[in-house]
Tab-separated table of C-alpha atoms in Angstrom:
chain	number	residue	atom	x	y	z
E	1	LYS	CA	109.149	139.503	109.466
E	2	ASN	CA	110.386	137.372	106.559
E	3	GLU	CA	111.872	134.014	107.378
E	4	VAL	CA	114.925	134.862	105.233
E	5	GLU	CA	116.372	138.369	105.352
E	6	GLN	CA	119.139	139.684	103.165
E	7	SER	CA	121.251	142.798	103.432
E	8	PRO	CA	121.923	145.073	101.793
E	9	GLN	CA	119.038	145.243	99.316
E	10	ASN	CA	121.155	147.187	96.841
E	11	LEU	CA	124.913	147.406	96.524
E	12	THR	CA	127.162	149.324	94.171
E	13	ALA	CA	130.896	148.769	93.946
E	14	GLN	CA	133.901	149.736	91.898
E	15	GLU	CA	135.653	147.021	89.962
E	16	GLY	CA	138.159	145.238	92.178
E	17	GLU	CA	136.359	145.833	95.466
E	18	PHE	CA	135.668	143.069	97.976
E	19	ILE	CA	131.926	142.532	98.389
E	20	THR	CA	129.924	140.929	101.181
E	21	ILE	CA	126.235	140.056	101.097
E	22	ASN	CA	124.552	138.833	104.261
E	23	CYS	CA	121.679	136.431	104.870
E	24	SER	CA	119.910	135.727	108.166
E	25	TYR	CA	117.149	133.187	108.640
E	26	SER	CA	114.758	132.391	111.445
E	27	VAL	CA	113.768	128.787	110.702
E	28	GLY	CA	115.530	125.478	111.170
E	29	ILE	CA	117.210	124.467	107.944
E	30	SER	CA	118.831	121.476	106.332
E	31	ALA	CA	120.719	123.511	103.715
E	32	LEU	CA	121.256	127.060	102.487
E	33	HIS	CA	121.669	128.063	98.856
E	34	TRP	CA	123.199	131.103	97.237
E	35	LEU	CA	121.768	131.817	93.788
E	36	GLN	CA	122.558	134.344	91.075
E	37	GLN	CA	119.879	135.864	88.868
E	38	HIS	CA	120.666	137.922	85.796
E	39	PRO	CA	118.258	140.306	84.039
E	40	GLY	CA	115.801	138.199	82.063
E	41	GLY	CA	115.239	135.855	84.972
E	42	GLY	CA	117.620	132.908	84.665
E	43	ILE	CA	118.715	131.581	88.055
E	44	VAL	CA	122.039	129.839	88.558
E	45	SER	CA	122.974	127.976	91.714
E	46	LEU	CA	126.273	129.201	93.150
E	47	PHE	CA	126.568	127.270	96.398
E	48	MET	CA	124.706	124.856	98.612
E	49	LEU	CA	125.892	124.807	102.241
E	50	SER	CA	124.959	122.985	105.387
E	51	SER	CA	128.038	123.945	107.398
E	52	GLY	CA	131.371	125.722	107.197
E	53	LYS	CA	132.671	127.401	104.094
E	54	LYS	CA	132.848	126.796	100.347
E	55	LYS	CA	134.944	128.522	97.704
E	56	HIS	CA	134.551	128.621	93.944
E	57	GLY	CA	136.839	130.920	92.023
E	58	ARG	CA	136.360	134.443	93.375
E	59	LEU	CA	133.262	133.495	95.337
E	60	ILE	CA	133.256	132.362	98.956
E	61	ALA	CA	130.213	131.350	101.000
E	62	THR	CA	130.151	130.791	104.736
E	63	ILE	CA	127.466	129.681	107.130
E	64	ASN	CA	127.138	129.812	110.918
E	65	ILE	CA	124.369	127.415	111.888
E	66	GLN	CA	124.276	128.522	115.548
E	67	GLU	CA	123.836	132.168	114.589
E	68	LYS	CA	121.538	131.350	111.616
E	69	HIS	CA	123.626	133.520	109.354
E	70	SER	CA	125.410	133.144	106.033
E	71	SER	CA	127.604	135.440	103.982
E	72	LEU	CA	128.532	135.509	100.309
E	73	HIS	CA	131.815	137.191	99.477
E	74	ILE	CA	133.073	138.227	96.070
E	75	THR	CA	136.763	139.017	95.821
E	76	ALA	CA	138.169	141.288	93.092
E	77	SER	CA	134.675	142.158	91.833
E	78	HIS	CA	134.103	142.641	88.122
E	79	PRO	CA	131.286	144.278	86.132
E	80	ARG	CA	130.160	140.814	84.980
E	81	ASP	CA	129.342	140.032	88.623
E	82	SER	CA	126.468	142.534	88.362
E	83	ALA	CA	123.316	140.553	89.104
E	84	VAL	CA	120.798	139.845	91.848
E	85	TYR	CA	122.112	137.464	94.507
E	86	ILE	CA	119.477	135.460	96.335
E	87	CYS	CA	119.781	133.462	99.545
E	88	ALA	CA	117.399	130.517	99.927
E	89	VAL	CA	116.990	127.956	102.688
E	90	ARG	CA	115.667	124.424	102.649
E	91	GLY	CA	113.629	124.162	105.820
E	92	GLY	CA	113.963	121.051	107.972
E	93	HIS	CA	113.959	117.409	106.924
E	94	ASN	CA	110.328	116.895	105.951
E	95	THR	CA	110.204	119.364	103.121
E	96	ASP	CA	112.227	120.035	100.016
E	97	LYS	CA	110.858	123.485	99.244
E	98	LEU	CA	113.127	126.524	99.225
E	99	ILE	CA	112.309	129.720	101.126
E	100	PHE	CA	113.915	132.703	99.425
E	101	GLY	CA	115.182	136.087	100.519
E	102	THR	CA	114.235	139.121	98.461
E	103	GLY	CA	117.668	139.328	96.872
E	104	THR	CA	120.554	141.792	96.795
E	105	ARG	CA	120.991	143.770	93.605
E	106	LEU	CA	124.711	144.235	92.919
E	107	GLN	CA	126.124	146.650	90.365
E	108	VAL	CA	129.854	146.712	89.771
E	109	PHE	CA	131.162	149.667	87.802
E	110	PRO	CA	134.411	149.702	85.801
F	1	ASP	CA	120.658	121.559	75.840
F	2	THR	CA	120.331	119.202	78.816
F	3	GLY	CA	119.135	121.807	81.312
F	4	VAL	CA	115.640	122.540	82.576
F	5	SER	CA	113.473	124.008	79.822
F	6	GLN	CA	110.232	125.950	80.059
F	7	ASP	CA	107.685	126.850	77.444
F	8	PRO	CA	106.582	129.439	76.583
F	9	ARG	CA	109.185	131.968	77.709
F	10	HIS	CA	106.662	134.793	77.594
F	11	LYS	CA	102.874	134.821	77.720
F	12	ILE	CA	100.559	137.795	77.472
F	13	THR	CA	96.909	137.110	78.158
F	14	LYS	CA	93.710	138.942	78.981
F	15	ARG	CA	92.150	138.744	82.397
F	16	GLY	CA	89.802	135.791	82.667
F	17	GLN	CA	91.626	133.580	80.183
F	18	ASN	CA	93.225	130.242	81.060
F	19	VAL	CA	96.945	129.686	80.542
F	20	THR	CA	99.125	126.586	80.710
F	21	PHE	CA	102.895	126.427	81.118
F	22	ARG	CA	105.151	123.463	80.547
F	23	CYS	CA	108.380	122.468	82.271
F	24	ASP	CA	110.784	119.756	81.104
F	25	PRO	CA	113.223	118.799	83.861
F	26	ILE	CA	116.725	117.401	83.510
F	27	SER	CA	116.102	113.842	82.358
F	28	GLU	CA	117.326	111.853	85.356
F	29	HIS	CA	115.798	114.216	87.932
F	30	ASN	CA	112.825	112.805	89.816
F	31	ARG	CA	111.858	115.979	91.702
F	32	LEU	CA	110.272	118.965	90.018
F	33	TYR	CA	109.392	122.298	91.639
F	34	TRP	CA	107.303	125.320	90.672
F	35	TYR	CA	107.999	128.784	92.058
F	36	ARG	CA	106.525	132.213	91.341
F	37	GLN	CA	108.472	135.474	91.374
F	38	THR	CA	106.883	138.907	91.291
F	39	LEU	CA	108.836	142.012	90.355
F	40	GLY	CA	111.464	142.984	92.918
F	41	GLN	CA	110.810	139.988	95.129
F	42	GLY	CA	112.443	136.632	95.683
F	43	PRO	CA	110.732	133.532	94.313
F	44	GLU	CA	107.935	131.902	96.334
F	45	PHE	CA	107.289	128.182	96.501
F	46	LEU	CA	104.147	126.881	94.790
F	47	THR	CA	104.397	123.089	94.660
F	48	TYR	CA	106.707	120.148	94.059
F	49	PHE	CA	106.553	116.604	92.739
F	50	GLN	CA	108.452	113.417	93.330
F	51	ASN	CA	107.963	111.544	90.067
F	52	GLU	CA	104.206	111.887	89.417
F	53	ALA	CA	103.204	112.428	93.066
F	54	GLN	CA	102.534	115.994	94.212
F	55	LEU	CA	104.226	116.047	97.615
F	56	GLU	CA	103.599	119.566	98.824
F	57	LYS	CA	101.444	122.504	97.815
F	58	SER	CA	101.632	126.100	99.036
F	59	ARG	CA	98.600	127.981	100.292
F	60	LEU	CA	99.506	130.442	97.510
F	61	LEU	CA	98.239	127.832	95.082
F	62	SER	CA	94.587	128.816	94.987
F	63	ASP	CA	91.813	126.756	93.417
F	64	ARG	CA	92.546	128.473	90.111
F	65	PHE	CA	96.004	126.914	89.983
F	66	SER	CA	96.644	123.275	89.184
F	67	ALA	CA	99.875	121.438	88.482
F	68	GLU	CA	100.375	117.965	87.088
F	69	ARG	CA	103.222	115.654	86.282
F	70	PRO	CA	101.329	112.707	84.801
F	71	LYS	CA	104.197	110.465	83.690
F	72	GLY	CA	106.802	111.688	86.117
F	73	SER	CA	108.679	113.567	83.415
F	74	PHE	CA	107.421	116.965	82.202
F	75	SER	CA	105.006	119.036	84.273
F	76	THR	CA	102.276	121.529	83.452
F	77	LEU	CA	101.025	124.443	85.524
F	78	GLU	CA	97.588	125.746	84.603
F	79	ILE	CA	96.046	128.991	85.799
F	80	GLN	CA	92.325	129.335	85.224
F	81	ARG	CA	90.472	132.655	85.019
F	82	THR	CA	93.683	134.678	85.208
F	83	GLU	CA	93.787	137.855	87.271
F	84	GLN	CA	96.169	140.807	87.012
F	85	GLY	CA	97.770	139.697	90.265
F	86	ASP	CA	98.903	136.500	88.553
F	87	SER	CA	101.400	138.507	86.485
F	88	ALA	CA	104.786	137.139	87.500
F	89	MET	CA	107.704	134.986	86.430
F	90	TYR	CA	106.895	131.290	86.878
F	91	LEU	CA	110.036	129.302	87.551
F	92	CYS	CA	110.521	125.577	87.350
F	93	ALA	CA	113.398	123.651	88.904
F	94	SER	CA	114.386	120.008	89.130
F	95	SER	CA	116.627	117.895	91.323
F	96	LEU	CA	117.765	114.339	91.894
F	97	GLY	CA	115.826	114.242	95.160
F	98	LEU	CA	118.782	113.190	97.286
F	99	ARG	CA	118.433	113.435	101.041
F	100	ARG	CA	121.566	115.483	101.305
F	101	ASP	CA	123.104	117.833	98.743
F	102	ASN	CA	119.810	118.076	96.890
F	103	GLU	CA	120.715	120.895	94.537
F	104	GLN	CA	117.898	122.381	92.489
F	105	PHE	CA	118.548	123.440	88.895
F	106	PHE	CA	116.361	126.212	87.542
F	107	GLY	CA	114.825	126.778	84.133
F	108	PRO	CA	114.713	130.169	82.389
F	109	GLY	CA	111.170	130.889	83.573
F	110	THR	CA	107.907	131.822	81.895
F	111	ARG	CA	106.996	135.481	82.238
F	112	LEU	CA	103.213	135.943	82.428
F	113	THR	CA	101.568	139.297	81.853
F	114	VAL	CA	97.836	139.524	82.484
F	115	LEU	CA	96.221	142.590	80.920
């Protein structure tokens, strides 16, 4: 079993729909990241969380440390949101490496 | 451009050849990370540096892989005697190395194809 699991693996939506991507992890963490990767490989950091909730524009990320679970929400989705969304955790306090999920491929159709 | 840069962006090589990739981090960042991403998978950690010191290395980093950051600025990742299984995207990231809120910024990656 992977240390970081994401669901769903693939997601299609119509423009305007509310989208949720889930991430569960099995290790102790010091922070959780949500990343966006477009075709061609470039990775952009969306959020870094250690507790609670963060919002940026139409994106909202939440984390429940006790349940080892995080969600990324996209409100009023748009075709330009089409990308792979990756959850990554920074494990513990003695390491700075990230452990990544396999990603969720999102396609938003007009 | 003040972001993380990687060179080359694409590399095609024949099995058995050596390849070297370069990463230039954001200038004030003292931590530098290498990750590898195969098709359809999330990235996997390879190694990271604090200035010139290599602090952690994955078991994925076999004897054929070596990374350096000699002056604490740019880093190189060398793969000797490449194998087809080395075909992947090699990603570099850098960060300020803060205890908390240590956000990593990623470069565009180097895509390696081993024929």
